[in-house]
DNA sequence: CTGTTAGCGCCTTCAT
DNA sequence: ATGAAGGCGCTAACAG
């Protein structure tokens, strides 16, 4: 059977023929090379449209070593904090006709390495990564091939990479300070999963360090870990609250976890914030849906995506001035935290 | 400055040289062509690893017309229902080394068309779309280039495409029936934005049609529209509840909207479900965070992604049997709906 | 300003 | 089972 492919495989020569010029000229027009006579340019454009010509990206990439494609490897798309970042990243890059290949690593740096290899094979010009913990092979491979990379959700980077994010240690400290200022002395944290997650562990460390600065030994601070799910937060909160000396304030590694923690309290008749203050992280949409609404720290997910995009869009020289971008964190005070009660 | 690019631009000839065979043989090994002597295959593999060889996807795609890349165009990644679908789609495809290029259209089919063009340029082998309303040019272009496409979140497709999803009309009807069975007669809906959104409008139509079947004229059913945001749901609910004859039950086009609606009720001292029943849609994580928890319909986002992936991974012949996949919808009854009160 | 020429790295007949 | 040769569609010199 013969398919009607006439217009489907139009190539540059076809356009050239119709426009009455050489393929090279067509190429120039298509690439906005200014040194083309306006009339010719016009004829070429017309011919291209008429034939429904679409450039062959593979051939272009092969010849020019420019793929106009970037790769992103995030832990998961199932968490709004990452989905939002990718959303704004993609939106900005699309304006410049740069495509985004997305990969999820499930917080596993070995999987991340595999995906990075695939991205290299696809010829991406740069890669967006989350956090600053990666297999050395991953970064070595990218550096070797001269593929730019940017870390996000962190402000730490390498000699050759860049970072767009915030300081997770400060974030943890910010939460600690706020809770301490409220008079709390019996504190705990539900930290997310800290293994292979430098953001989660930095938040924990920042929290603990700041507490120590206020005279609260880390030995007296219970740390629970939990998946970034409501269920996980609920279970972790149960562990914390049924232990011998339950906390009067809990810092959660994510609003989702905090939402679960609050749910547990509801079920058990524990009053938030009267009996226990719950502090979240991320300032997701859910932070306004819990009862009471969550006090939290806003993570600039959208900005990170946009700014990372700007970095990737910049020329190598411009990038020099954009290699570290620490975004500020905003404390969002709502109703899930309150001063420590007398003898609480 | 000379960079250490020695190992970075290894190509097939280099591997061939080291393995002591021809480039053609290396290519065969790399493509799992069985007709290669095991010893040679072994030498080639070793050489490739040693040199850190990575295939050049562009050259491969150019020569073989197979890019092992698919495109996805969703309205937004900022809504969990789409992010989750993409997540599972990507996860399944990654297992087969197929890359996913993601694009967001902001519910605009003109933007969608632009992005589809870019995807064609990138050489994607297939495209995943949301809903069944698209510009004719979009589908024509894909068909002409023999690029397979799949609609998701709908069960309607075209002659040449495929669909993995559910029947939005049935979904609306399901909600209507449930509410009517509860005795409600004064109903309303917050429909999301229905323009260019066949899923939202089908849900609305299914809802209204089913109500008429139960003797409730659509003229008596208020329909508000709202963005898929808490804020939007709240505002729409205000409009509905402050109108002359407020409803005793409201079907919302999304759990997010429903969450906003409930928030409005809280603020106004309206009891849910005593004063008004609120019915959501999607069964997102937030459905368990509202007070009361949401009665809703579960949308199989994860399954859609996985099944769409299977379709794309299938051969053209296998696909014949997979062209329409209607997934069932699950009614999730929680506490935000209740029987109509006497004289309510 | 425009055309000609020569590959980019790979896969794929076609031989052997 | 393997090698040699040609070309996928395009852009980048280099001429003119």
XYZ file of N, CA and C in Angstrom, chain A residues 83-313:
693
model
N 7.093 18.882 40.370
C 6.277 19.084 39.172
C 6.192 20.572 38.835
N 6.039 21.369 39.849
C 5.926 22.812 39.639
C 7.211 23.391 39.069
N 8.320 22.938 39.578
C 9.601 23.432 39.070
C 9.750 23.063 37.594
N 9.457 21.822 37.280
C 9.585 21.392 35.888
C 8.616 22.177 35.003
N 7.453 22.432 35.548
C 6.472 23.186 34.777
C 7.023 24.544 34.350
N 7.558 25.282 35.281
C 8.026 26.620 34.925
C 9.307 26.552 34.096
N 10.117 25.562 34.358
C 11.324 25.364 33.547
C 10.931 25.148 32.090
N 10.032 24.229 31.900
C 9.592 23.901 30.550
C 8.945 25.112 29.877
N 8.113 25.812 30.626
C 7.402 26.955 30.043
C 8.390 27.993 29.511
N 9.406 28.256 30.283
C 10.387 29.252 29.852
C 11.202 28.752 28.670
N 11.627 27.520 28.720
C 12.456 26.987 27.638
C 11.670 26.864 26.342
N 10.399 26.549 26.462
C 9.576 26.391 25.264
C 9.498 27.692 24.480
N 9.555 28.803 25.188
C 9.512 30.094 24.503
C 10.683 30.241 23.546
N 11.750 29.523 23.839
C 12.926 29.593 22.980
C 13.095 28.307 22.167
N 12.006 27.585 22.029
C 12.038 26.341 21.259
C 13.062 25.329 21.757
N 13.253 25.317 23.036
C 14.133 24.305 23.603
C 13.240 23.237 24.232
N 13.518 21.987 23.911
C 12.694 20.898 24.424
C 13.264 20.315 25.706
N 12.377 19.799 26.515
C 12.776 19.236 27.798
C 12.489 17.739 27.843
N 13.531 16.971 28.075
C 13.342 15.532 28.260
C 13.320 15.282 29.758
N 12.288 14.599 30.197
C 12.155 14.439 31.636
C 12.412 13.005 32.089
N 13.059 12.906 33.228
C 13.326 11.592 33.801
C 13.105 11.641 35.302
N 12.652 10.537 35.854
C 12.468 10.489 37.300
C 13.360 9.394 37.876
N 13.974 9.701 38.986
C 14.966 8.775 39.547
C 14.496 8.070 40.807
N 13.349 8.427 41.303
C 12.861 7.851 42.555
C 13.888 7.995 43.678
N 14.572 9.106 43.737
C 15.546 9.400 44.791
C 16.724 8.431 44.783
N 16.972 7.797 43.665
C 18.042 6.805 43.591
C 19.132 7.313 42.643
N 20.326 7.558 43.193
C 21.363 8.147 42.354
C 21.955 7.171 41.338
N 21.702 5.898 41.528
C 22.151 4.955 40.500
C 21.232 5.032 39.297
N 19.955 5.100 39.588
C 18.995 5.275 38.494
C 19.273 6.603 37.809
N 19.573 7.584 38.616
C 19.875 8.901 38.050
C 21.028 8.804 37.056
N 22.016 8.024 37.401
C 23.161 7.863 36.510
C 22.741 7.220 35.188
N 21.932 6.199 35.291
C 21.447 5.539 34.075
C 20.712 6.528 33.178
N 19.899 7.342 33.807
C 19.118 8.285 33.023
C 19.990 9.368 32.429
N 21.012 9.734 33.177
C 21.937 10.739 32.658
C 22.630 10.191 31.405
N 22.957 8.896 31.431
C 23.587 8.303 30.254
C 22.670 8.396 29.046
N 21.417 8.091 29.297
C 20.454 8.154 28.208
C 20.325 9.585 27.686
N 20.367 10.521 28.588
C 20.274 11.924 28.172
C 21.475 12.322 27.317
N 22.628 11.834 27.712
C 23.824 12.120 26.928
C 23.654 11.539 25.527
N 23.160 10.339 25.490
C 22.929 9.688 24.202
C 21.962 10.504 23.340
N 21.006 11.106 23.994
C 20.026 11.913 23.261
C 20.601 13.261 22.836
N 21.791 13.536 23.309
C 22.434 14.772 22.886
C 21.967 16.030 23.579
N 21.470 15.925 24.799
C 21.046 17.143 25.494
C 22.226 18.086 25.677
N 21.920 19.371 25.638
C 22.985 20.356 25.791
C 23.262 20.653 27.255
N 22.302 20.369 28.093
C 22.499 20.604 29.515
C 21.510 19.764 30.317
N 21.775 19.694 31.599
C 20.978 18.839 32.456
C 20.641 19.554 33.761
N 19.408 19.409 34.185
C 18.986 19.956 35.465
C 18.856 18.805 36.453
N 19.516 18.952 37.570
C 19.510 17.908 38.587
C 18.924 18.464 39.877
N 18.520 17.576 40.762
C 17.988 18.030 42.042
C 18.972 17.694 43.153
N 19.301 18.668 43.964
C 20.221 18.437 45.071
C 21.662 18.418 44.619
N 22.555 18.199 45.568
C 23.963 18.233 45.201
C 24.668 16.902 45.426
N 23.891 15.883 45.751
C 24.479 14.557 45.916
C 24.215 13.719 44.667
N 25.283 13.358 43.994
C 25.133 12.571 42.773
C 26.306 11.621 42.670
N 26.177 10.642 41.834
C 27.326 9.771 41.643
C 28.409 10.572 40.945
N 29.638 10.341 41.341
C 30.728 11.083 40.710
C 30.757 10.805 39.213
N 30.418 9.583 38.843
C 30.404 9.241 37.422
C 29.431 10.118 36.648
N 28.347 10.431 37.293
C 27.337 11.248 36.613
C 27.914 12.603 36.241
N 28.478 13.256 37.232
C 29.020 14.591 36.966
C 30.237 14.517 36.057
N 31.057 13.499 36.261
C 32.252 13.361 35.428
C 31.848 13.202 33.969
N 30.864 12.400 33.755
C 30.408 12.174 32.379
C 29.932 13.473 31.742
N 29.156 14.220 32.485
C 28.633 15.467 31.938
C 29.756 16.459 31.663
N 30.676 16.543 32.610
C 31.771 17.495 32.442
C 32.623 17.127 31.239
N 32.882 15.846 31.139
C 33.706 15.360 30.061
C 33.118 15.690 28.690
N 31.816 15.607 28.617
C 31.162 15.887 27.334
C 30.764 17.343 27.218
N 31.201 18.115 28.204
C 30.894 19.527 28.117
C 29.406 19.838 28.157
N 28.695 19.053 28.906
C 27.270 19.303 29.081
C 27.103 20.071 30.382
N 26.525 21.255 30.277
C 26.339 22.074 31.469
C 25.318 21.419 32.392
N 25.506 21.587 33.680
C 24.487 21.077 34.591
C 24.203 22.081 35.702
N 23.000 22.005 36.193
C 22.554 22.904 37.266
C 21.919 22.081 38.363
N 22.289 22.381 39.577
C 21.617 21.750 40.713
C 20.467 22.659 41.116
N 19.403 22.064 41.573
C 18.273 22.856 42.063
C 17.922 22.394 43.475
N 17.148 23.204 44.171
C 16.738 22.905 45.547
C 17.925 22.884 46.498
N 18.997 23.473 46.067
C 20.189 23.533 46.906
C 20.984 24.755 46.477
N 21.852 25.205 47.330
C 22.692 26.328 46.925
C 24.146 25.892 46.816
N 24.367 24.586 46.983
C 25.725 24.066 46.878
C 25.980 23.523 45.486
N 27.138 23.823 44.945
C 27.428 23.277 43.625
C 28.875 22.819 43.529
N 29.297 22.468 42.342
C 30.665 22.013 42.128
C 31.425 23.122 41.417
N 32.672 22.814 41.087
C 33.505 23.798 40.404
C 32.950 24.162 39.043
N 32.413 23.185 38.378
C 31.991 23.461 37.003
C 30.489 23.599 36.843
N 29.733 23.178 37.835
C 28.282 23.274 37.719
C 27.739 24.595 38.201
N 26.436 24.629 38.361
C 25.775 25.825 38.866
C 24.691 25.358 39.829
N 24.178 26.268 40.619
C 23.109 25.911 41.549
C 22.083 27.021 41.620
N 20.840 26.619 41.566
C 19.735 27.557 41.723
C 18.880 26.978 42.830
N 18.873 27.643 43.966
C 18.086 27.064 45.036
C 18.232 27.833 46.312
N 18.214 27.106 47.391
C 18.260 27.784 48.678
C 19.102 26.933 49.615
N 19.369 27.497 50.758
C 20.211 26.821 51.720
C 19.336 26.015 52.680
N 19.391 24.718 52.529
C 18.531 23.870 53.344
C 18.891 23.909 54.829
N 20.149 24.201 55.101
C 20.556 24.309 56.501
C 19.877 25.527 57.128
N 19.906 26.617 56.390
C 19.217 27.808 56.888
C 17.730 27.546 57.070
N 17.189 26.779 56.151
C 15.757 26.483 56.233
C 15.442 25.768 57.542
N 16.260 24.760 57.849
C 16.044 24.035 59.096
C 16.222 24.948 60.299
N 17.233 25.801 60.205
C 17.506 26.716 61.313
C 16.357 27.700 61.500
N 15.792 28.112 60.393
C 14.684 29.068 60.442
C 13.496 28.478 61.205
N 13.232 27.235 60.906
C 12.127 26.563 61.600
C 12.442 26.434 63.085
N 13.674 26.044 63.378
C 14.080 25.865 64.773
C 13.928 27.171 65.546
N 14.425 28.229 64.959
C 14.393 29.516 65.634
C 12.954 29.942 65.917
N 12.123 29.750 64.943
C 10.731 30.164 65.116
C 10.066 29.400 66.260
N 10.323 28.123 66.283
C 9.707 27.288 67.312
C 10.286 27.585 68.697
N 11.582 27.826 68.726
C 12.226 28.144 70.000
C 11.713 29.496 70.520
N 11.576 30.420 69.618
C 11.073 31.737 70.012
C 9.666 31.650 70.587
N 8.972 30.624 70.163
C 7.621 30.429 70.682
C 7.667 29.798 72.076
N 8.889 29.479 72.506
C 9.037 28.934 73.838
C 9.131 27.419 73.913
N 9.106 26.771 72.781
C 9.148 25.309 72.808
C 10.528 24.792 73.192
N 10.536 23.735 73.968
C 11.808 23.127 74.351
C 11.807 21.633 74.056
N 10.627 21.071 73.937
C 10.556 19.645 73.604
C 10.194 19.548 72.130
N 11.215 19.372 71.334
C 11.007 19.407 69.886
C 11.277 18.073 69.218
N 10.703 17.930 68.060
C 10.937 16.719 67.277
C 10.844 17.087 65.807
N 11.248 16.135 64.987
C 11.187 16.391 63.549
C 10.772 15.134 62.813
N 9.984 15.329 61.778
C 9.701 14.226 60.847
C 10.401 14.640 59.564
N 11.484 13.936 59.288
C 12.453 14.481 58.343
C 12.337 14.046 56.888
N 11.327 13.314 56.538
C 11.352 12.765 55.187
C 12.359 11.641 55.161
N 12.762 11.204 54.001
C 13.779 10.164 53.909
C 15.098 10.868 53.638
N 16.028 10.736 54.558
C 17.269 11.501 54.411
C 18.356 10.765 53.632
N 18.191 9.486 53.448
C 19.220 8.758 52.715
C 19.276 9.230 51.261
N 20.458 9.547 50.816
C 20.639 10.044 49.453
C 19.867 11.322 49.166
N 19.409 11.963 50.218
C 18.670 13.206 50.004
C 19.337 14.289 50.840
N 20.244 14.986 50.200
C 21.003 15.995 50.925
C 20.138 17.154 51.375
N 19.036 17.405 50.675
C 18.163 18.513 51.097
C 17.504 18.157 52.411
N 16.949 16.951 52.462
C 16.266 16.538 53.687
C 17.240 16.479 54.855
N 18.433 15.949 54.607
C 19.351 15.828 55.733
C 19.913 17.186 56.141
N 20.082 18.072 55.192
C 20.575 19.403 55.545
C 19.539 20.145 56.389
N 18.292 19.962 56.055
C 17.233 20.602 56.833
C 17.262 20.073 58.267
N 17.417 18.785 58.363
C 17.492 18.190 59.692
C 18.689 18.732 60.454
N 19.827 18.749 59.804
C 21.026 19.219 60.484
C 20.919 20.683 60.878
N 20.372 21.476 59.978
C 20.206 22.891 60.293
C 19.280 23.080 61.480
N 18.288 22.265 61.526
C 17.315 22.321 62.622
C 17.996 21.979 63.949
N 18.707 20.855 63.934
C 19.369 20.403 65.151
C 20.465 21.358 65.605
N 21.238 21.845 64.678
C 22.324 22.759 65.034
C 21.776 24.026 65.682
N 20.737 24.538 65.094
C 20.170 25.769 65.629
C 19.598 25.526 67.025
N 19.010 24.379 67.217
C 18.468 24.069 68.541
C 19.589 24.028 69.571
N 20.688 23.434 69.159
C 21.806 23.350 70.105
C 22.296 24.738 70.470
N 22.271 25.608 69.486
C 22.677 26.980 69.743
C 21.758 27.637 70.787
N 20.600 27.075 70.927
C 19.651 27.622 71.900
C 19.585 26.736 73.145
N 20.604 25.915 73.270
C 20.679 25.119 74.484
C 19.863 23.848 74.498
N 19.401 23.441 73.338
C 18.648 22.180 73.309
C 19.498 21.117 72.627
N 19.929 20.145 73.388
C 20.802 19.115 72.843
C 20.074 18.243 71.833
N 20.783 17.885 70.786
C 20.171 17.045 69.757
C 19.767 15.685 70.318
N 20.387 15.311 71.415
C 20.036 14.022 71.998
C 18.605 14.019 72.508
N 18.098 15.203 72.744
C 16.736 15.294 73.253
C 15.705 15.555 72.158
N 16.187 15.527 70.933
C 15.264 15.792 69.828
C 15.026 14.522 69.023
N 13.817 14.032 69.051
C 13.510 12.812 68.290
C 13.380 13.145 66.817
N 13.952 12.274 66.013
C 13.835 12.437 64.566
C 13.153 11.204 64.007
N 12.047 11.408 63.339
C 11.393 10.286 62.666
C 11.595 10.491 61.180
N 11.604 9.421 60.428
C 11.668 9.573 58.980
C 10.354 9.084 58.390
N 10.035 9.604 57.258
C 8.758 9.256 56.650
C 8.788 9.554 55.173
N 8.072 8.747 54.411
C 7.927 9.032 52.985
C 7.113 10.310 52.856
N 7.194 10.936 51.693
C 6.469 12.185 51.480
C 5.015 11.919 51.115
N 4.331 11.317 52.061
C 2.932 10.954 51.866
C 2.171 11.258 53.147
N 0.891 11.497 53.014
C 0.060 11.757 54.178
C 0.181 10.602 55.170
N 0.028 9.427 54.629
C 0.107 8.211 55.437
C 1.411 8.158 56.237
N 2.504 8.471 55.565
C 3.801 8.439 56.220
C 3.876 9.442 57.359
N 3.341 10.615 57.122
C 3.361 11.641 58.157
C 2.534 11.224 59.358
N 1.420 10.599 59.070
C 0.551 10.157 60.156
C 1.263 9.113 61.024
N 1.855 8.150 60.366
C 2.527 7.088 61.124
C 3.696 7.639 61.941
N 4.447 8.510 61.312
C 5.605 9.068 62.016
C 5.141 9.869 63.233
N 4.065 10.599 63.051
C 3.559 11.409 64.157
C 3.111 10.503 65.297
N 2.524 9.385 64.935
C 2.094 8.452 65.975
C 3.304 8.011 66.786
N 4.356 7.644 66.095
C 5.557 7.196 66.797
C 6.062 8.276 67.748
N 6.070 9.488 67.267
C 6.569 10.588 68.075
C 5.691 10.846 69.299
N 4.404 10.845 69.083
C 3.491 11.253 70.151
C 3.205 10.156 71.177
N 3.510 8.935 70.804
C 3.258 7.866 71.768
C 4.526 7.475 72.512
N 5.616 8.150 72.175
C 6.870 7.875 72.873
C 6.800 8.504 74.269
N 7.693 8.109 75.151
C 7.683 8.587 76.532
C 7.456 10.085 76.717
N 8.289 10.869 76.110
C 8.233 12.295 76.400
C 7.884 13.075 75.129
N 6.615 13.098 74.739
C 6.237 13.648 73.432
C 6.550 15.135 73.298
N 6.817 15.549 72.081
C 7.200 16.928 71.805
C 6.006 17.883 71.892
N 6.322 19.154 72.071
C 5.267 20.161 72.029
C 5.302 20.880 70.688
N 6.297 20.548 69.866
C 6.378 21.142 68.532
C 7.130 20.199 67.603
N 6.627 20.056 66.398
C 7.224 19.139 65.422
C 7.460 19.855 64.103
N 8.674 19.752 63.630
C 9.029 20.322 62.325
C 8.956 19.192 61.306
N 8.171 19.376 60.263
C 8.019 18.333 59.246
C 8.759 18.711 57.976
N 9.350 17.715 57.331
C 10.144 17.964 56.134
C 9.328 18.344 54.915
N 8.036 18.281 55.024
C 7.176 18.649 53.893
C 5.762 18.889 54.395
N 5.045 19.722 53.704
C 3.666 19.996 54.087
C 2.809 18.743 54.027
N 3.136 17.880 53.109
C 2.362 16.642 52.977
C 2.516 15.818 54.245
N 3.737 15.737 54.713
C 4.003 15.013 55.950
C 3.276 15.696 57.104
N 3.343 17.028 57.121
C 2.682 17.787 58.187
C 1.177 17.545 58.160
N 0.641 17.459 56.952
C -0.798 17.211 56.829
C -1.139 15.862 57.452
N -0.283 14.885 57.212
C -0.503 13.571 57.809
C -0.395 13.641 59.321
N 0.570 14.413 59.792
C 0.770 14.553 61.237
C -0.476 15.160 61.880
N -1.014 16.151 61.239
C -2.207 16.797 61.782
C -3.395 15.841 61.753
N -3.449 15.064 60.717
C -4.533 14.077 60.625
C -4.458 13.107 61.810
N -3.263 12.710 62.124
C -3.106 11.807 63.271
C -3.639 12.484 64.534
N -3.271 13.728 64.705
C -3.699 14.460 65.898
C -5.219 14.534 65.981
N -5.825 14.807 64.864
C -7.281 14.845 64.824
C -7.864 13.546 65.323
N -7.342 12.477 64.750
C -7.886 11.156 65.069
C -7.740 10.845 66.554
N -6.668 11.358 67.143
C -6.397 11.036 68.540
C -6.899 12.107 69.506
N -7.541 13.107 68.962
C -8.042 14.162 69.840
C -6.950 15.066 70.394
N -5.820 15.072 69.727
C -4.745 15.971 70.150
C -4.967 17.311 69.453
N -4.970 18.389 70.199
C -5.240 19.698 69.622
C -3.991 20.319 69.000
N -4.157 20.790 67.784
C -3.095 21.539 67.110
C -3.612 22.968 66.943
N -2.905 23.959 67.411
C -1.559 23.913 67.987
C -1.541 23.877 69.514
N -2.696 23.802 70.157
C -2.703 23.870 71.616
C -1.830 22.789 72.264
N -2.014 21.556 71.839
C -1.228 20.482 72.442
C 0.133 20.314 71.765
N 0.122 20.522 70.481
C 1.390 20.378 69.758
C 1.370 21.284 68.530
N 2.477 21.985 68.322
C 2.612 22.828 67.135
C 3.158 21.973 66.002
N 2.660 22.206 64.803
C 3.141 21.465 63.633
C 3.623 22.475 62.601
N 4.853 22.280 62.195
C 5.490 23.213 61.262
C 5.786 22.449 59.971
N 5.358 22.982 58.854
C 5.545 22.279 57.584
C 6.731 22.762 56.772
N 6.743 22.394 55.509
C 7.807 22.839 54.615
C 7.334 22.711 53.178
N 7.560 23.733 52.395
C 7.254 23.795 50.956
C 6.218 24.870 50.619
N 5.245 25.000 51.506
C 4.086 25.863 51.224
C 3.382 25.440 49.947
N 2.969 24.202 49.946
C 2.161 23.672 48.850
C 0.722 24.122 49.040
N -0.073 23.816 48.061
C -1.497 24.137 48.123
C -2.133 23.494 49.372
N -1.687 22.318 49.714
C -2.285 21.625 50.857
C -2.100 22.375 52.167
N -1.139 23.281 52.207
C -0.893 23.995 53.459
C -2.094 24.825 53.879
N -2.951 25.129 52.935
C -4.138 25.912 53.257
C -5.350 25.029 53.482
N -5.149 23.744 53.380
C -6.303 22.855 53.510
C -6.344 22.124 54.839
N -5.251 22.139 55.554
C -5.264 21.457 56.838
C -6.005 22.328 57.851
N -6.381 21.704 58.928
C -7.020 22.450 60.021
C -6.221 22.206 61.267
N -5.614 23.167 61.803
C -5.505 24.532 61.292
C -4.580 24.599 60.086
N -4.594 25.723 59.398
C -3.714 25.879 58.245
C -2.266 25.875 58.719
N -1.402 25.452 57.824
C -0.012 25.215 58.207
C 0.913 26.428 58.239
N 1.642 26.518 59.297
C 2.798 27.405 59.319
C 3.877 26.639 58.572
N 4.554 27.300 57.668
C 5.494 26.572 56.819
C 6.545 27.512 56.247
N 7.445 26.959 55.475
C 8.453 27.770 54.798
C 8.240 27.591 53.311
N 8.139 28.687 52.631
C 7.849 28.605 51.208
C 9.095 28.319 50.396
N 9.012 27.261 49.602
C 10.100 26.913 48.703
C 9.767 27.498 47.334
N 10.670 28.244 46.766
C 10.395 28.936 45.502
C 10.519 28.022 44.286
N 9.672 27.023 44.224
C 9.771 26.030 43.150
C 9.639 26.659 41.772
N 8.658 27.511 41.650
C 8.427 28.141 40.348
C 9.637 28.969 39.930
N 10.130 29.763 40.851
C 11.294 30.593 40.532
C 12.506 29.750 40.173
N 12.674 28.666 40.877
C 13.837 27.837 40.567
C 13.779 27.357 39.130
N 12.603 26.943 38.707
C 12.456 26.479 37.331
C 12.776 27.582 36.336
N 12.225 28.739 36.586
C 12.434 29.844 35.655
C 13.894 30.268 35.619
N 14.479 30.373 36.792
C 15.857 30.841 36.854
C 16.822 29.798 36.280
N 16.530 28.540 36.543
C 17.359 27.493 35.948
C 17.265 27.590 34.428
N 16.071 27.854 33.940
C 15.886 27.998 32.494
C 16.722 29.162 31.962
N 16.700 30.257 32.677
C 17.491 31.413 32.233
C 18.966 31.040 32.168
N 19.392 30.305 33.147
C 20.792 29.899 33.158
C 21.112 29.067 31.912
N 20.261 28.139 31.616
C 20.515 27.257 30.476
C 20.450 28.007 29.158
N 19.626 29.024 29.130
C 19.460 29.806 27.915
C 20.639 30.761 27.704
